[in-house]
JSON list of C-alpha atoms in Angstrom, two decimals:
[
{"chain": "A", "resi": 20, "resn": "UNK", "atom": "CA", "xyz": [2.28, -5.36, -80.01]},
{"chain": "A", "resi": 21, "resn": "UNK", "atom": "CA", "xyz": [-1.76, -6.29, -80.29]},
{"chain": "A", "resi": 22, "resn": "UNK", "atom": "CA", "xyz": [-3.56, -6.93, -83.67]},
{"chain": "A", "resi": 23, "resn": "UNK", "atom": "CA", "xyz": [-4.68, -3.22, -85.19]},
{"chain": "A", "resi": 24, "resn": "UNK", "atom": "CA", "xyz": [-8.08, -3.85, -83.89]},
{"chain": "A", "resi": 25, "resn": "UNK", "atom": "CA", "xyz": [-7.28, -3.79, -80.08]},
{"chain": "A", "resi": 26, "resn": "UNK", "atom": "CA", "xyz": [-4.61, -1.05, -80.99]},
{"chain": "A", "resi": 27, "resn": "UNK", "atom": "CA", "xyz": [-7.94, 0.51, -82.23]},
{"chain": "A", "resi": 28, "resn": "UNK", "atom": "CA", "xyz": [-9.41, 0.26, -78.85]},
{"chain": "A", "resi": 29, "resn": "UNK", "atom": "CA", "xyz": [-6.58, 1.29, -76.80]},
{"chain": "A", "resi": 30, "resn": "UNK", "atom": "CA", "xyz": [-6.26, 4.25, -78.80]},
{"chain": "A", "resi": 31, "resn": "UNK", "atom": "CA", "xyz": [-10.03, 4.75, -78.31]},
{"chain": "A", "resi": 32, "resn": "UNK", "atom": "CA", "xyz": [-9.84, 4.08, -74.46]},
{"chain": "A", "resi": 33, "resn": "UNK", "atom": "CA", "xyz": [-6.47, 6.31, -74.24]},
{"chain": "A", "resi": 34, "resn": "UNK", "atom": "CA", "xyz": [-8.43, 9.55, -75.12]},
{"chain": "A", "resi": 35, "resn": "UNK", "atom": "CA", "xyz": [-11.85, 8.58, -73.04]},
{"chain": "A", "resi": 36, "resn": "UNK", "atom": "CA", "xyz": [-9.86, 7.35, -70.16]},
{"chain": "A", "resi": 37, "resn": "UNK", "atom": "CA", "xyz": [-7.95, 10.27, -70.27]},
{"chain": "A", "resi": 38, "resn": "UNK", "atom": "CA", "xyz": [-8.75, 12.19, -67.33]},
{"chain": "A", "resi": 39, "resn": "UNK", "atom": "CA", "xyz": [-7.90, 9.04, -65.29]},
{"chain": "A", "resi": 40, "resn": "UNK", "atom": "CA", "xyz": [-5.07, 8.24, -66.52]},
{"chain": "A", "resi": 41, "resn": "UNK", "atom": "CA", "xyz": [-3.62, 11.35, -66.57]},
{"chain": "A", "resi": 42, "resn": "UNK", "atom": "CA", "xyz": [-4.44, 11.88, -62.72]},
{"chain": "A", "resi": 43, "resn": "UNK", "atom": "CA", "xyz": [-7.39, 14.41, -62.78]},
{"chain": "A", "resi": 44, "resn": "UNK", "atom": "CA", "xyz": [-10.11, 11.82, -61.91]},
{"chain": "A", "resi": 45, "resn": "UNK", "atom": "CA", "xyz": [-9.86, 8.70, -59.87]},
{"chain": "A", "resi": 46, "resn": "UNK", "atom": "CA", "xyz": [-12.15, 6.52, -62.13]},
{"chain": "A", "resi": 47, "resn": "UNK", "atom": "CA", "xyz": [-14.68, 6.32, -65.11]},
{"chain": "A", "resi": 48, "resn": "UNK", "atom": "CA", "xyz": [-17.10, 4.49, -66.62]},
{"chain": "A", "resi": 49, "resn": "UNK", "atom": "CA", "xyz": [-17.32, 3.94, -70.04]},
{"chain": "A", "resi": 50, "resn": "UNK", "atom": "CA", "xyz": [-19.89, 1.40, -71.93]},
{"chain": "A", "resi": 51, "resn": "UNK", "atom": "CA", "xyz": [-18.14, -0.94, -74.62]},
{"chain": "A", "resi": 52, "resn": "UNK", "atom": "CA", "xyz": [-20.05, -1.58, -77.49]},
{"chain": "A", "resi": 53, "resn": "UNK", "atom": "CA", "xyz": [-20.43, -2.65, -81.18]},
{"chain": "A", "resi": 54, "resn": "UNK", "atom": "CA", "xyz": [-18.64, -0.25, -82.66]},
{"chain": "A", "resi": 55, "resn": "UNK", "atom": "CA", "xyz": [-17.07, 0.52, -86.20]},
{"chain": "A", "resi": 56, "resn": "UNK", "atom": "CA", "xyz": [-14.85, 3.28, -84.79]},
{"chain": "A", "resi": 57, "resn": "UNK", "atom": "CA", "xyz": [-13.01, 0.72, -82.84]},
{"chain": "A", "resi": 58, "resn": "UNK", "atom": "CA", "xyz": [-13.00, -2.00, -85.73]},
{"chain": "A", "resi": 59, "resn": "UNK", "atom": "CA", "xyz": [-15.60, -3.91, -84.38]},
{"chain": "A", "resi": 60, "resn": "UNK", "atom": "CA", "xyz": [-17.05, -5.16, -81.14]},
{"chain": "A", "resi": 61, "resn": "UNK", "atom": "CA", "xyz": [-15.19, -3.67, -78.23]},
{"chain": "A", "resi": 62, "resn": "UNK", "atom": "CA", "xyz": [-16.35, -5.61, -75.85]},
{"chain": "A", "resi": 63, "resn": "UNK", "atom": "CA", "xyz": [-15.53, -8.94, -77.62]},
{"chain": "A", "resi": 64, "resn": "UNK", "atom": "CA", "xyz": [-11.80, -7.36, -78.01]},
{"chain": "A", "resi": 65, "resn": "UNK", "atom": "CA", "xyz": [-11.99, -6.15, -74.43]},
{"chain": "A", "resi": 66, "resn": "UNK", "atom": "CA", "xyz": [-13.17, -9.42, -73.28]},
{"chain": "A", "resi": 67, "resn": "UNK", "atom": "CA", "xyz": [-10.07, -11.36, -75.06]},
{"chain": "A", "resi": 68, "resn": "UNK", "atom": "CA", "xyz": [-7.23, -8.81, -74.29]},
{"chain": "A", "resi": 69, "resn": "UNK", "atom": "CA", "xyz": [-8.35, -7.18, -71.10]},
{"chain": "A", "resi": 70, "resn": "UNK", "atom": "CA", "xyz": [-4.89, -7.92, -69.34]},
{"chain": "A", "resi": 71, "resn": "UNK", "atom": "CA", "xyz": [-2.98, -6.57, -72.09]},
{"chain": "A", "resi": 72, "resn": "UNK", "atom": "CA", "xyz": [-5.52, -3.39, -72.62]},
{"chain": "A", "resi": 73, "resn": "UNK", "atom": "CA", "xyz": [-5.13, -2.71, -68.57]},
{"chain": "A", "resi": 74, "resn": "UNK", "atom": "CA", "xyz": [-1.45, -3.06, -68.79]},
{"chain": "A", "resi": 75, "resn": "UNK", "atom": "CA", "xyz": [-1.40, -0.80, -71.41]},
{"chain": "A", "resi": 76, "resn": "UNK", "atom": "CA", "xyz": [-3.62, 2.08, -70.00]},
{"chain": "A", "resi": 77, "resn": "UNK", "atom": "CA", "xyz": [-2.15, 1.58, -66.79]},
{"chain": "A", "resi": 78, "resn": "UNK", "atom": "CA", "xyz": [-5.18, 0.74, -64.79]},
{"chain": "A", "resi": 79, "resn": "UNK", "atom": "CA", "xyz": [-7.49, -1.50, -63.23]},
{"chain": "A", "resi": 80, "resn": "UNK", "atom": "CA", "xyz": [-11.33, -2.52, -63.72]},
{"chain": "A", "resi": 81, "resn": "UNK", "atom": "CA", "xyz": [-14.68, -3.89, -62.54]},
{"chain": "A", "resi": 82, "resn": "UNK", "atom": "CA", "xyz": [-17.08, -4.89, -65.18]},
{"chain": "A", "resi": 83, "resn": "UNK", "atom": "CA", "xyz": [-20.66, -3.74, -63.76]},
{"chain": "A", "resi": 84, "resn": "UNK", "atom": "CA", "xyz": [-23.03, -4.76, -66.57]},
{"chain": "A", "resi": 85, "resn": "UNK", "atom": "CA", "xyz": [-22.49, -7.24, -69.16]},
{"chain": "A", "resi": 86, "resn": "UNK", "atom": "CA", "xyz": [-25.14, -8.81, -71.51]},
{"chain": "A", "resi": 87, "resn": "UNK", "atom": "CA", "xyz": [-24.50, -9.91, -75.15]},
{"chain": "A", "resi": 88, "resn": "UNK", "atom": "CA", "xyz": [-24.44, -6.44, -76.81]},
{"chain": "A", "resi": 89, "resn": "UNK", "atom": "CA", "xyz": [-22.40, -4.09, -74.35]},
{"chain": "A", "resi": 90, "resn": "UNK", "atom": "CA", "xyz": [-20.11, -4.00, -71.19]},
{"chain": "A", "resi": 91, "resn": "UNK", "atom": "CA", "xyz": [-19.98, -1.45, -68.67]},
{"chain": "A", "resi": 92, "resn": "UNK", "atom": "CA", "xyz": [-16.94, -1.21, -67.46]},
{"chain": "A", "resi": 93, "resn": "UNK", "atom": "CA", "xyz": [-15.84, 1.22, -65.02]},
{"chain": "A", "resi": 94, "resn": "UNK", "atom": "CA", "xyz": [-11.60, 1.72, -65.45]},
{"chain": "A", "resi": 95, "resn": "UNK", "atom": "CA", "xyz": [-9.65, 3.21, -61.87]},
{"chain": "A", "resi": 96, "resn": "UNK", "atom": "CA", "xyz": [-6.50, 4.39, -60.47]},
{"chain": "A", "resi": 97, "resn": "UNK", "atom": "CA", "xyz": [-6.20, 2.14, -57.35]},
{"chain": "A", "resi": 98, "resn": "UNK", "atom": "CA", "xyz": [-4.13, 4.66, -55.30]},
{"chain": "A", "resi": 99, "resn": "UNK", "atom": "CA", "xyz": [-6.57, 7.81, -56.65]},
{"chain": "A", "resi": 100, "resn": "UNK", "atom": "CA", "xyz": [-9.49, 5.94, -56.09]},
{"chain": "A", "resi": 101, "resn": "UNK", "atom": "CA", "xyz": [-8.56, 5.24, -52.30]},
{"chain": "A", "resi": 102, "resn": "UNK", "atom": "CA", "xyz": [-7.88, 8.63, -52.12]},
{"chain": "A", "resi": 103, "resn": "UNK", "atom": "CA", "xyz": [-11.21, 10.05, -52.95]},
{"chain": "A", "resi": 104, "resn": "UNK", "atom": "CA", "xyz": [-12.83, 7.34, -50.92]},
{"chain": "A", "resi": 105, "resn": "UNK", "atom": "CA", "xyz": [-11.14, 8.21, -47.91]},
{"chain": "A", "resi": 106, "resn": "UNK", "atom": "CA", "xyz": [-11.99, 11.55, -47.68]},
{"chain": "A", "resi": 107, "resn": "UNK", "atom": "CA", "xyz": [-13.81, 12.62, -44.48]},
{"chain": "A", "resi": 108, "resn": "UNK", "atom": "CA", "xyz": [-16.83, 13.98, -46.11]},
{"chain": "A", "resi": 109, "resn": "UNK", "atom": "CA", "xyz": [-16.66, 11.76, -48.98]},
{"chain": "A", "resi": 110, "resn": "UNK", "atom": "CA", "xyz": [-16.42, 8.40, -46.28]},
{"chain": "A", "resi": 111, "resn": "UNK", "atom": "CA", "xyz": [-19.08, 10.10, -43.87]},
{"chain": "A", "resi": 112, "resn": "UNK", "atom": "CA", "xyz": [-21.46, 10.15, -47.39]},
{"chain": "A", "resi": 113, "resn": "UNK", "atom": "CA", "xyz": [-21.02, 6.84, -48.58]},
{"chain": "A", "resi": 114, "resn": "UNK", "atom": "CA", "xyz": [-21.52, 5.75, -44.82]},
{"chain": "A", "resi": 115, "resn": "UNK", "atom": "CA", "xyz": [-24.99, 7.26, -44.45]},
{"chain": "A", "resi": 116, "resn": "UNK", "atom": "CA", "xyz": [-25.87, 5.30, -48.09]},
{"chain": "A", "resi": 117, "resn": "UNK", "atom": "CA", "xyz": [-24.55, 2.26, -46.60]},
{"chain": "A", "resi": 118, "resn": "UNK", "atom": "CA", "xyz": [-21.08, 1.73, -47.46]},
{"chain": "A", "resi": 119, "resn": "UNK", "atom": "CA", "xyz": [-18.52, -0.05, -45.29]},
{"chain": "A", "resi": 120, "resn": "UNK", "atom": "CA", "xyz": [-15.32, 1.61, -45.37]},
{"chain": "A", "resi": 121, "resn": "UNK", "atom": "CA", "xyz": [-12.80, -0.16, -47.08]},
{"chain": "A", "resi": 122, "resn": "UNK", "atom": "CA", "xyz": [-15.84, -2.36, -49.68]},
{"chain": "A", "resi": 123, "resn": "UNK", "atom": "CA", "xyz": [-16.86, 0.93, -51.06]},
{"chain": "A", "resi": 124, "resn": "UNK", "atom": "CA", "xyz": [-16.08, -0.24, -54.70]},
{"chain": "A", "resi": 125, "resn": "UNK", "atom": "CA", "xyz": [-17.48, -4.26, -53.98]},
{"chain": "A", "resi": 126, "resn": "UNK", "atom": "CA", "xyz": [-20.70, -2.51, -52.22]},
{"chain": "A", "resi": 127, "resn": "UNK", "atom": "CA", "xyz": [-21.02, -0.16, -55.57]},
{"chain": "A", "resi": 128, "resn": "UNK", "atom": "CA", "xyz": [-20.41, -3.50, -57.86]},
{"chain": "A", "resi": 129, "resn": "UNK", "atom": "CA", "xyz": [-22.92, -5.66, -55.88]},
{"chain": "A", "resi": 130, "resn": "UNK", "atom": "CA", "xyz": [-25.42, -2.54, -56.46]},
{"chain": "A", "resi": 131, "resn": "UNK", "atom": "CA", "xyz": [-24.70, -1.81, -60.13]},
{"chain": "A", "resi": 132, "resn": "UNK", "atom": "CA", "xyz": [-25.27, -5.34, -61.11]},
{"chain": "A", "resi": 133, "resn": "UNK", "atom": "CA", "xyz": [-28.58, -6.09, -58.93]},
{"chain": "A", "resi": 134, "resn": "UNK", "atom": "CA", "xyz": [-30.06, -2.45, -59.39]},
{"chain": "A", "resi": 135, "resn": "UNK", "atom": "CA", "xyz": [-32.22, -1.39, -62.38]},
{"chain": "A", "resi": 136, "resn": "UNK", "atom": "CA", "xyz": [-30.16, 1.73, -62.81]},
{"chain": "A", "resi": 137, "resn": "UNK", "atom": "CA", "xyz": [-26.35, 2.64, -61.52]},
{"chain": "A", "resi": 138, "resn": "UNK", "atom": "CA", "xyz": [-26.76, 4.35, -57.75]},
{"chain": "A", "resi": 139, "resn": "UNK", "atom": "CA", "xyz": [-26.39, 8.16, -58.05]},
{"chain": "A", "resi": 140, "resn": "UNK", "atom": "CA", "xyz": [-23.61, 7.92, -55.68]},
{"chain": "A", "resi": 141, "resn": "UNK", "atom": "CA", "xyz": [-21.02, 6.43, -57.95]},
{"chain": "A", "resi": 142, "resn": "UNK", "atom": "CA", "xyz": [-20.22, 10.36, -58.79]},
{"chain": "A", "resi": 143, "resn": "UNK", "atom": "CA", "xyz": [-17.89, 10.34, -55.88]},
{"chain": "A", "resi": 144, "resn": "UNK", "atom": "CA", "xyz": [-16.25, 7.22, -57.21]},
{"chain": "A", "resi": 145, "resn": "UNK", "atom": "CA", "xyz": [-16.03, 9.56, -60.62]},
{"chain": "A", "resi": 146, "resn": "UNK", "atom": "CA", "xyz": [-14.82, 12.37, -58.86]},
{"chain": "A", "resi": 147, "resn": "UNK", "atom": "CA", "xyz": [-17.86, 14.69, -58.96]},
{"chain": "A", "resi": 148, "resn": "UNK", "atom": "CA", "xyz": [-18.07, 17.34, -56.59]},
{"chain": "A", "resi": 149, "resn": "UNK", "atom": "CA", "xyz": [-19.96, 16.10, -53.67]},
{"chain": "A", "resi": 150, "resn": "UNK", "atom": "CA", "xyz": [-22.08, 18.77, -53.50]},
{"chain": "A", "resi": 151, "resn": "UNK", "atom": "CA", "xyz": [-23.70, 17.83, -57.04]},
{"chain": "A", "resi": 152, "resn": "UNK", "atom": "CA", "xyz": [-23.50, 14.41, -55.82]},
{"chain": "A", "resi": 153, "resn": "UNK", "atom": "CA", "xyz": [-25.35, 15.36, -52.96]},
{"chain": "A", "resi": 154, "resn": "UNK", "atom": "CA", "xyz": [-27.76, 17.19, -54.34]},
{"chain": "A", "resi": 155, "resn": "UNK", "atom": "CA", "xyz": [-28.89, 15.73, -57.38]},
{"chain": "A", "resi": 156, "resn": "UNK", "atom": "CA", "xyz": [-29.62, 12.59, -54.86]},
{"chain": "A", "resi": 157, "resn": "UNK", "atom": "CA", "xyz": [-31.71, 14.72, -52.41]},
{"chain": "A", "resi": 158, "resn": "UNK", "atom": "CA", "xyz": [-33.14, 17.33, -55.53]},
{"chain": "A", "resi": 159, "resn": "UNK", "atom": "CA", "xyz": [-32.50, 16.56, -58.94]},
{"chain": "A", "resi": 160, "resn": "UNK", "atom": "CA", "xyz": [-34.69, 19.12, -60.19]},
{"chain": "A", "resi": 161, "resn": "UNK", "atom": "CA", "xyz": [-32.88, 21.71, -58.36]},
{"chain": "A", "resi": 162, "resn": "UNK", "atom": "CA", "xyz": [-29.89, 20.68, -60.46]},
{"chain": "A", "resi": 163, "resn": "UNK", "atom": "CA", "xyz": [-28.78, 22.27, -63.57]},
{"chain": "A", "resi": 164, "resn": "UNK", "atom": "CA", "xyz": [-27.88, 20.53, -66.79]},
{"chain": "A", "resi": 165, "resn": "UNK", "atom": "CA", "xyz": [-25.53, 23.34, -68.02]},
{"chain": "A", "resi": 166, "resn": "UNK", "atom": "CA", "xyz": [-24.73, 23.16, -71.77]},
{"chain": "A", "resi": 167, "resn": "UNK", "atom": "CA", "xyz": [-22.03, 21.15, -72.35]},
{"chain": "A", "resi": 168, "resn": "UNK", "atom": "CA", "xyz": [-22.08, 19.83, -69.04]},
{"chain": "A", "resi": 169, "resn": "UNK", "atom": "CA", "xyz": [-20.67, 16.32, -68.09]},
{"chain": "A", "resi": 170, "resn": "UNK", "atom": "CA", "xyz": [-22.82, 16.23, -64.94]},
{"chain": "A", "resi": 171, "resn": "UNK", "atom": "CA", "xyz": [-25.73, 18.08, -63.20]},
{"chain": "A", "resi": 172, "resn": "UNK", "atom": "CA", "xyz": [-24.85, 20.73, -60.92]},
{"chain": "A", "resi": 173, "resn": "UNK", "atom": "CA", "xyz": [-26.08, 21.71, -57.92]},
{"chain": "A", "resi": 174, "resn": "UNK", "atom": "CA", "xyz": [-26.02, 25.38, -56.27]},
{"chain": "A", "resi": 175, "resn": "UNK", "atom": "CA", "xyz": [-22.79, 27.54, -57.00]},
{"chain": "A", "resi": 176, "resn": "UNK", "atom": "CA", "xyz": [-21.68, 26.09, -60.85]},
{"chain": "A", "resi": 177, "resn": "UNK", "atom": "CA", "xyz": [-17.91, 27.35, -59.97]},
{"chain": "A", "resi": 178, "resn": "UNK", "atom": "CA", "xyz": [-16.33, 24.38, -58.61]},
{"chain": "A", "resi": 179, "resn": "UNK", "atom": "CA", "xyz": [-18.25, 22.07, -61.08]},
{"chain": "A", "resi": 180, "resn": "UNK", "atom": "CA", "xyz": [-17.36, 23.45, -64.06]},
{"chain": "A", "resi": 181, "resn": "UNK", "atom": "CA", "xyz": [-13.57, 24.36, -63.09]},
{"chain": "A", "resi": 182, "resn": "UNK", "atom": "CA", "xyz": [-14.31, 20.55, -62.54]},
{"chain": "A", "resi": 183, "resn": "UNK", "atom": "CA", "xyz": [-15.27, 19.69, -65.87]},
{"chain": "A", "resi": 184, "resn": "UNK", "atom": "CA", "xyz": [-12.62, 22.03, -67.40]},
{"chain": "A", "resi": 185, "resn": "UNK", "atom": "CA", "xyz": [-10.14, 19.61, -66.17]},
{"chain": "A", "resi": 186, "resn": "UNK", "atom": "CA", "xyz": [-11.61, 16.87, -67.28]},
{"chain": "A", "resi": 187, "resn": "UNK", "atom": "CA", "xyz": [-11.80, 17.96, -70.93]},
{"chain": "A", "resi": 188, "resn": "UNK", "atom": "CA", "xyz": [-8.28, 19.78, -71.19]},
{"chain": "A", "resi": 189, "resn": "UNK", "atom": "CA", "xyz": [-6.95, 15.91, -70.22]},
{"chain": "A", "resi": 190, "resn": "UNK", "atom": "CA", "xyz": [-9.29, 14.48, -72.52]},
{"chain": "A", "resi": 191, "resn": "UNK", "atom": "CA", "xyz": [-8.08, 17.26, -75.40]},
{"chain": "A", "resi": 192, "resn": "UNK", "atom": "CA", "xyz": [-4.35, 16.78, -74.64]},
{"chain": "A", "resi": 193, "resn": "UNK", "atom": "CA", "xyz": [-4.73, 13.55, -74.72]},
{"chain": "A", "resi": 194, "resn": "UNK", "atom": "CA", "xyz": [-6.42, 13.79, -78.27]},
{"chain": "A", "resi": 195, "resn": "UNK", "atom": "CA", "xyz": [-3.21, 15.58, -79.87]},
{"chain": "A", "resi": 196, "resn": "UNK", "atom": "CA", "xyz": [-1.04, 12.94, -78.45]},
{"chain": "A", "resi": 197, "resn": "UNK", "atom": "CA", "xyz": [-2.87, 9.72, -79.80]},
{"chain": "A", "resi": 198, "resn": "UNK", "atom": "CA", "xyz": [-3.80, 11.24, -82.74]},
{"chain": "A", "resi": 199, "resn": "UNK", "atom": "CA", "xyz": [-0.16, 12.41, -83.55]},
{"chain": "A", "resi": 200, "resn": "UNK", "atom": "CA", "xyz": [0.57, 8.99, -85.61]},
{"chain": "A", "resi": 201, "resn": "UNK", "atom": "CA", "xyz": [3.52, 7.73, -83.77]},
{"chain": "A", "resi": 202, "resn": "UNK", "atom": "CA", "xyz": [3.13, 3.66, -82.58]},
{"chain": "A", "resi": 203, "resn": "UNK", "atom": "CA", "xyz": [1.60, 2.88, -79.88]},
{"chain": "A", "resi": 204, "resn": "UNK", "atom": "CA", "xyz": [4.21, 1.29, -78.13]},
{"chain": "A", "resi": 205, "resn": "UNK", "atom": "CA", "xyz": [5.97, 4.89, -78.37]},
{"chain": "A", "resi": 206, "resn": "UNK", "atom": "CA", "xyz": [2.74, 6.88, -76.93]},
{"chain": "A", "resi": 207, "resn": "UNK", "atom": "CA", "xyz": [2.18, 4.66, -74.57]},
{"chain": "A", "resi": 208, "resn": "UNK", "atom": "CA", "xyz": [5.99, 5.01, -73.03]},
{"chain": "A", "resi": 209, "resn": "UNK", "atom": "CA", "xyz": [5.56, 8.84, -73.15]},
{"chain": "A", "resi": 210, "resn": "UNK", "atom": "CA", "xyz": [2.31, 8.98, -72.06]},
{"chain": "A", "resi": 211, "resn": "UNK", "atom": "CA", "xyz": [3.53, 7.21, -68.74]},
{"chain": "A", "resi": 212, "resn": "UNK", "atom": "CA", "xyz": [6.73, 8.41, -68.46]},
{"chain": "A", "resi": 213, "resn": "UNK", "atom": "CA", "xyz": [5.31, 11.62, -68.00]},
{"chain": "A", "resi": 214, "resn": "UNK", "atom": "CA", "xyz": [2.87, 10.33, -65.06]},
{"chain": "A", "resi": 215, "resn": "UNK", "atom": "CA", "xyz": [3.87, 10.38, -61.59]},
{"chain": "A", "resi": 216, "resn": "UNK", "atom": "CA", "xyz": [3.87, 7.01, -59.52]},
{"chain": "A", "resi": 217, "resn": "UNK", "atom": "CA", "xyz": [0.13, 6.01, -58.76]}
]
């Protein structure tokens, strides 16, 4: 398939993405970096084999930073992504911050690379509950940083951290299948043979 470095990365991306892929979160942002774990530079192997790393995971992506050491790159499920953007209260939030419907994701690129920070909002785009969303933006000192937390929560932790369970059982399964030794070409197939049609 690719050289063992961008196998490397694909395995890398496989378990970090895996929440995404596996349908329990519409996107997620991940920074690619120098990085030994990887076999070198991710972003340099990203860079060069993007269309064969995307075909691989299954998914699409908008660089929103780049300078010479890193790339953030933020990796989505078209159809899941639409999804979370068109719900009522998610569309009626993103409104009153200034998003047209339908350029959600160009408004949130235009912002990410002209902003000095990313814009709290992109939790809905990461499928964060809206109330945390919502509430670190209007309080974030009201919010909690529980430990082990992916996120701070605001009010009633329930929904957040059933949340964040999700996330990490996908990211743990996930684990145990990469990590099982087989090629890549054969985890790959299995991975999204098991997936339904995004």
């Amino acid at each position: 398939m690719q050289c063992p470095d961008t196998n490397r990365l694909i395995r890398y991306l496989l378990v970090k993405l895996a929440p995404v892929i596996l349908g329990v979160k519409p996107a997620g942002l991940l920074r690619l970096t120098d990085c030994r774990q990887t076999g070198g530079k991710q972003h340099d192997l990203f860079c060069l084999h993007q269309p064969e790393i995307l075909a691989a995971l299954q998914l699409r992506c908008r660089i929103l930073r780049r300078n010479n050491e890193n790339l953030v790159v933020f990796f989505f499920r078209e159809g899941a992504l639409e999804r979370v953007l068109s719900e009522p209260h998610n569309t009626e939030f993103l409104a009153g911050r200034g998003y047209r419907r339908g350029a959600e994701l160009a408004e949130l690129e235009f912002r990410c690379r002209n902003g000095s920070g990313f814009p709290h909002e992109i939790g809905v785009f990461l499928g964060y509950p809206l109330k945390d969303v919502r509430g670190y933006i209007e309080n974030p000192d009201a919010c909690l940083a529980l430990p082990r937390g992916l996120w701070r929560v605001a009010g009633e932790p329930a929904e957040s951290l059933a949340v964040m369970e999700r996330f990490r059982r996908a990211e743990s399964a996930m684990r145990q299948v990469v990590g099982c030794g087989r090629p890549l070409e054969e985890t790959l197939r299995d991975i999204h043979n098991l997936l339904p049609a995004a």
